[in-house]
Amino acid sequence: MPETASTTDPSESQTELRGEADRKQKLELNKLQKRLRREVGQAIADFSMIEAGDKVMCCLSGGKDSYAMLDILLNLQKSAPVSFELIAVNLDQKQPGFPEEVLPDYLAKLGIEYHIIEKDTYSIVKEKVPEGKTTCGLCSRLRRGILYNFAEEHGVTKIALGHHRDDMLETLFLNMFYGGKLKSMPPVLHSDDGRNTVIRPLAYAREKDIARYAALREFPIIPCNLCGSQENLQRQVIKDMLQGWDRQHPGRLETMFRALCNVEPSHLADTELFDFRNGERRTGSAAVGNVEPEAPDFGRLDVLNI
């Protein structure tokens, strides 16, 4: 019998392939969203992050983490057992080339209350920090002060930051390697003067899940041209180390994070935390560990300048 030519239209095959790819992406997005919703919801419950009547200020930098945090909190807000308010705030630090229209356009489409604070901290950082030195420490301290003041002026009860599980592990090692402290980021941080409470709803979320979720959601990511473009940062060295462990030893980071949540003070060596003479755990702010000290590192950026 003579061979017969295929009657399949190549364009139809391509359409089918695209349709199958879209279906798989949609399934992956739904799976990731459910996982992140569950992890954020669990973190909120475990650490009492959000209570009825709270006004939560989501700090947006334009990066994947803060976009994902706001997206998941908005999603959870619809079905949360308590009523709380969400507002979005971005600090425009006047970095050259910063696309000022991206965040307002995105937030306007969401229909959420948002505020863009314009403060030229970029010039201050460039003036004060010598060329080649890490800018993150001063930049984050300036940013923190501005956001703290804004929160107090606008009746904000909780300040939500987009730090995730990997940030907390990186900070632990940064403080051990460069600061000589066994210290990370608490999921909830109360300022010493009682003015502000910082929460980290992504505390249980993995960075690789957030990165994939941000890509699938097509968030309009804005790169940081100040600190994010600096090479050889201490945090990047730690990040590379942890990611190498994650590839070579799957599950190691999960075990390490569980250790952060399972501390035995009597098996460490801090006499301020444990009374070894009487065999008792000490009380007070040193033992509680979630009250902001006088000179806090406040997150992933300050510790870079140790």
Coordinates of C-alpha atoms in Angstrom, one line a residue:
M1 CA 0.0 0.0 0.0
P2 CA 1.4 3.5 -0.8
E3 CA 2.1 5.8 2.1
T4 CA -0.4 8.4 2.8
A5 CA 0.5 12.0 3.8
S6 CA -0.4 13.1 7.2
T7 CA -3.5 15.3 7.3
T8 CA -2.6 16.9 10.7
D9 CA -2.2 20.7 10.4
P10 CA 1.1 21.8 12.1
S11 CA -0.5 24.8 13.5
E12 CA -3.1 22.6 15.2
S13 CA -0.3 20.6 16.8
Q14 CA 1.4 23.7 18.1
T15 CA -1.9 25.0 19.5
E16 CA -2.4 21.7 21.3
L17 CA 1.1 21.8 22.7
R18 CA 0.6 25.4 23.9
G19 CA -2.7 24.4 25.5
E20 CA -1.1 21.5 27.3
A21 CA 1.7 23.8 28.6
D22 CA -0.8 26.3 29.8
R23 CA -2.8 23.6 31.6
K24 CA 0.3 22.4 33.3
Q25 CA 1.3 25.9 34.4
K26 CA -2.2 26.6 35.7
L27 CA -2.0 23.4 37.8
E28 CA 1.4 24.3 39.1
L29 CA 0.2 27.8 40.0
N30 CA -2.8 26.4 41.9
K31 CA -0.6 23.9 43.7
L32 CA 1.9 26.6 44.7
Q33 CA -0.8 29.0 45.8
K34 CA -2.4 26.4 48.0
R35 CA 1.0 25.6 49.6
L36 CA 1.9 29.2 50.2
R37 CA -1.6 29.9 51.6
R38 CA -1.3 27.0 54.0
E39 CA 2.2 28.0 55.1
V40 CA 1.3 31.7 55.6
G41 CA -1.9 30.8 57.4
Q42 CA 0.0 28.4 59.7
A43 CA 2.6 31.0 60.5
I44 CA 0.0 33.6 61.3
A45 CA -1.7 31.1 63.6
D46 CA 1.4 29.8 65.3
F47 CA 2.9 33.2 66.1
S48 CA -0.4 35.2 66.5
M49 CA 0.7 37.6 63.8
I50 CA -2.7 39.0 62.8
E51 CA -5.7 39.6 65.2
A52 CA -9.2 41.0 64.7
G53 CA -9.2 44.7 63.8
D54 CA -5.5 44.8 62.9
K55 CA -4.4 47.3 60.2
V56 CA -1.5 45.5 58.4
M57 CA 0.9 47.5 56.3
C58 CA 2.5 45.4 53.6
C59 CA 5.9 46.9 52.7
L60 CA 6.5 46.5 49.0
S61 CA 10.0 46.8 47.5
G62 CA 9.1 45.6 44.0
G63 CA 10.8 42.3 44.6
K64 CA 9.3 38.8 44.3
D65 CA 9.0 38.3 48.1
S66 CA 6.9 41.3 48.9
Y67 CA 4.7 40.8 45.8
A68 CA 4.0 37.2 46.9
M69 CA 3.3 38.2 50.5
L70 CA 0.7 40.8 49.5
D71 CA -0.9 38.5 47.0
I72 CA -1.2 35.7 49.6
L73 CA -2.5 38.0 52.3
L74 CA -5.1 39.4 50.0
N75 CA -6.2 35.9 49.2
L76 CA -6.3 34.9 52.9
Q77 CA -8.2 38.0 53.9
K78 CA -11.2 36.9 51.9
S79 CA -11.7 33.7 54.0
A80 CA -9.9 34.7 57.3
P81 CA -11.9 34.0 60.5
V82 CA -11.1 37.5 61.7
S83 CA -11.5 40.8 60.0
F84 CA -8.3 42.9 59.3
E85 CA -7.3 45.7 57.0
L86 CA -4.5 45.6 54.4
I87 CA -2.6 48.6 53.0
A88 CA 0.4 48.6 50.7
V89 CA 3.3 51.0 51.1
N90 CA 6.4 51.5 48.9
L91 CA 9.3 53.7 49.8
D92 CA 10.6 55.4 46.6
Q93 CA 14.2 56.0 47.5
K94 CA 14.9 57.9 44.3
Q95 CA 17.3 55.5 42.9
P96 CA 18.3 56.4 39.3
G97 CA 16.3 54.6 36.7
F98 CA 13.7 53.4 39.2
P99 CA 10.4 52.9 37.3
E100 CA 8.1 55.0 39.4
E101 CA 4.9 54.0 37.5
V102 CA 5.2 50.2 38.0
L103 CA 4.0 49.8 41.6
P104 CA 1.2 52.4 41.4
D105 CA -0.1 50.8 38.2
Y106 CA -0.1 47.3 39.7
L107 CA -1.6 48.4 43.0
A108 CA -4.3 50.5 41.4
K109 CA -5.5 47.4 39.5
L110 CA -5.7 45.5 42.7
G111 CA -8.0 48.1 44.2
I112 CA -6.1 48.2 47.5
E113 CA -5.3 51.3 49.5
Y114 CA -1.7 52.1 48.8
H115 CA 0.9 54.8 49.6
I116 CA 4.1 55.8 47.8
I117 CA 6.5 57.5 50.2
E118 CA 9.1 59.6 48.3
K119 CA 12.4 60.1 50.2
D120 CA 15.8 60.6 48.6
T121 CA 17.7 58.1 50.8
Y122 CA 19.7 57.1 47.8
S123 CA 21.8 60.3 47.8
I124 CA 22.4 60.0 51.5
V125 CA 23.7 56.5 51.2
K126 CA 25.9 57.3 48.2
E127 CA 27.3 60.3 50.1
K128 CA 27.9 58.5 53.4
V129 CA 29.1 55.1 52.3
P130 CA 32.6 54.9 50.7
E131 CA 32.8 53.5 47.2
G132 CA 33.0 49.8 47.2
K133 CA 31.6 49.4 50.7
T134 CA 28.3 47.6 51.4
T135 CA 25.4 50.1 51.3
C136 CA 22.8 47.8 52.8
G137 CA 23.2 48.7 56.5
L138 CA 22.7 52.4 56.2
C139 CA 20.0 52.0 53.5
S140 CA 17.9 49.7 55.6
R141 CA 18.2 51.8 58.8
L142 CA 17.0 54.9 56.9
R143 CA 14.2 52.9 55.3
R144 CA 13.2 51.4 58.7
G145 CA 12.9 54.8 60.4
I146 CA 10.7 56.2 57.6
L147 CA 8.4 53.2 57.5
Y148 CA 8.1 53.1 61.4
N149 CA 7.1 56.7 61.5
F150 CA 4.6 56.3 58.6
A151 CA 3.1 53.3 60.4
E152 CA 2.6 55.2 63.6
E153 CA 1.1 58.3 61.8
H154 CA -1.4 56.1 59.9
G155 CA -2.7 53.9 62.8
V156 CA -0.9 50.8 61.5
T157 CA -0.8 47.9 64.1
K158 CA 1.4 45.4 62.2
I159 CA 4.2 46.0 59.7
A160 CA 4.5 43.0 57.3
L161 CA 7.8 42.3 55.7
G162 CA 8.5 39.7 53.0
H163 CA 11.3 37.8 54.7
H164 CA 11.0 34.0 54.2
R165 CA 12.4 30.8 55.7
D166 CA 15.7 31.0 53.7
D167 CA 16.2 34.7 54.8
M168 CA 15.9 33.5 58.4
L169 CA 18.4 30.7 58.0
E170 CA 20.8 33.0 56.1
T171 CA 20.6 35.5 58.9
L172 CA 21.3 32.8 61.5
F173 CA 24.6 31.9 59.7
L174 CA 25.5 35.5 59.0
N175 CA 25.2 36.4 62.7
M176 CA 27.2 33.2 63.7
F177 CA 30.0 33.7 61.1
Y178 CA 30.4 37.5 61.2
G179 CA 28.7 38.7 64.4
G180 CA 29.4 36.0 67.0
K181 CA 25.7 35.7 67.9
L182 CA 23.3 32.8 67.8
K183 CA 20.5 35.0 66.4
S184 CA 18.1 35.1 63.5
M185 CA 14.9 36.9 62.5
P186 CA 11.9 36.3 64.7
P187 CA 8.5 35.8 63.0
V188 CA 7.2 38.6 65.2
L189 CA 9.3 41.5 66.5
H190 CA 8.1 44.1 68.9
S191 CA 9.9 47.4 69.0
D192 CA 11.4 48.3 72.3
D193 CA 9.3 51.5 72.7
G194 CA 6.1 49.6 71.9
R195 CA 5.4 51.8 68.8
N196 CA 5.6 49.0 66.2
T197 CA 5.1 45.3 65.7
V198 CA 6.8 43.7 62.7
I199 CA 5.5 40.4 61.3
R200 CA 7.0 38.0 58.7
P201 CA 4.0 36.0 57.2
L202 CA 6.4 34.1 54.8
A203 CA 8.4 32.7 57.7
Y204 CA 7.5 29.1 56.7
A205 CA 7.8 29.6 52.9
R206 CA 10.7 28.5 50.8
E207 CA 12.4 31.0 48.6
K208 CA 12.4 28.7 45.6
D209 CA 8.6 28.3 45.9
I210 CA 8.2 32.1 46.1
A211 CA 10.4 32.6 43.1
R212 CA 8.4 30.1 41.0
Y213 CA 5.1 31.5 42.2
A214 CA 6.2 35.1 41.3
A215 CA 7.2 33.9 37.8
L216 CA 3.9 32.1 37.2
R217 CA 1.9 35.1 38.5
E218 CA 4.1 37.4 36.3
F219 CA 4.6 40.0 39.0
P220 CA 6.3 43.2 37.6
I221 CA 9.6 42.7 39.4
I222 CA 11.7 45.8 40.0
P223 CA 15.4 45.1 40.5
C224 CA 17.4 47.0 43.2
N225 CA 20.2 48.9 41.5
L226 CA 21.8 50.0 44.8
C227 CA 22.3 47.0 47.2
G228 CA 21.0 44.3 44.9
S229 CA 23.7 45.0 42.3
Q230 CA 26.6 44.8 44.7
E231 CA 28.9 41.8 44.3
N232 CA 30.5 39.5 46.9
L233 CA 28.0 40.4 49.7
Q234 CA 28.3 38.2 52.8
R235 CA 24.7 37.2 52.4
Q236 CA 25.2 35.9 48.9
V237 CA 28.1 33.7 50.1
I238 CA 25.8 32.3 52.8
K239 CA 22.9 31.9 50.3
D240 CA 25.2 30.0 47.9
M241 CA 26.3 27.7 50.7
L242 CA 22.7 26.9 51.8
Q243 CA 21.5 26.4 48.2
G244 CA 24.4 24.0 47.7
W245 CA 23.3 22.0 50.7
D246 CA 19.8 22.0 49.5
R247 CA 20.8 20.4 46.2
Q248 CA 23.2 17.9 47.7
H249 CA 21.2 17.0 50.8
P250 CA 17.4 17.5 50.2
G251 CA 15.6 18.2 53.4
R252 CA 18.6 19.6 55.2
L253 CA 17.2 23.2 55.2
E254 CA 13.8 22.0 56.5
T255 CA 15.6 20.2 59.4
M256 CA 17.7 23.4 60.1
F257 CA 14.6 25.5 60.2
R258 CA 12.9 23.1 62.6
A259 CA 15.9 23.6 64.9
L260 CA 15.2 27.4 64.9
C261 CA 11.8 26.5 66.3
N262 CA 13.1 24.0 68.8
V263 CA 15.7 25.6 71.1
E264 CA 17.1 24.1 74.3
P265 CA 18.6 27.0 76.3
S266 CA 20.2 24.7 78.8
H267 CA 22.2 23.0 76.1
L268 CA 23.7 26.3 74.9
A269 CA 26.1 28.5 76.9
D270 CA 24.4 31.8 77.4
T271 CA 24.4 32.7 81.1
E272 CA 21.9 35.6 80.4
L273 CA 19.5 33.0 79.0
F274 CA 19.9 30.2 81.4
D275 CA 20.9 30.2 85.1
F276 CA 23.3 27.3 85.2
R277 CA 23.9 27.6 88.9
N278 CA 20.2 26.9 89.8
G279 CA 19.3 25.1 86.6
E280 CA 16.5 27.5 85.7
R281 CA 15.7 29.5 82.5
R282 CA 16.0 33.2 83.1
T283 CA 13.1 35.5 82.5
G284 CA 13.1 39.0 81.0
S285 CA 13.8 40.4 77.5
A286 CA 17.0 38.4 77.1
A287 CA 15.1 35.2 77.6
V288 CA 12.0 36.2 75.6
G289 CA 14.1 37.1 72.6
N290 CA 11.4 38.8 70.5
V291 CA 11.8 42.4 71.7
E292 CA 13.8 44.7 69.6
P293 CA 17.1 45.7 71.2
E294 CA 18.4 49.2 71.2
A295 CA 20.6 48.6 68.1
P296 CA 18.7 46.0 66.1
D297 CA 19.8 44.4 62.9
F298 CA 16.1 44.3 61.9
G299 CA 16.3 41.8 59.1
R300 CA 18.4 40.6 56.3
L301 CA 20.1 43.8 55.2
D302 CA 21.6 45.3 58.4
V303 CA 23.6 42.2 59.3
L304 CA 25.5 42.6 56.0
N305 CA 27.3 45.5 57.5
I306 CA 28.7 43.7 60.5

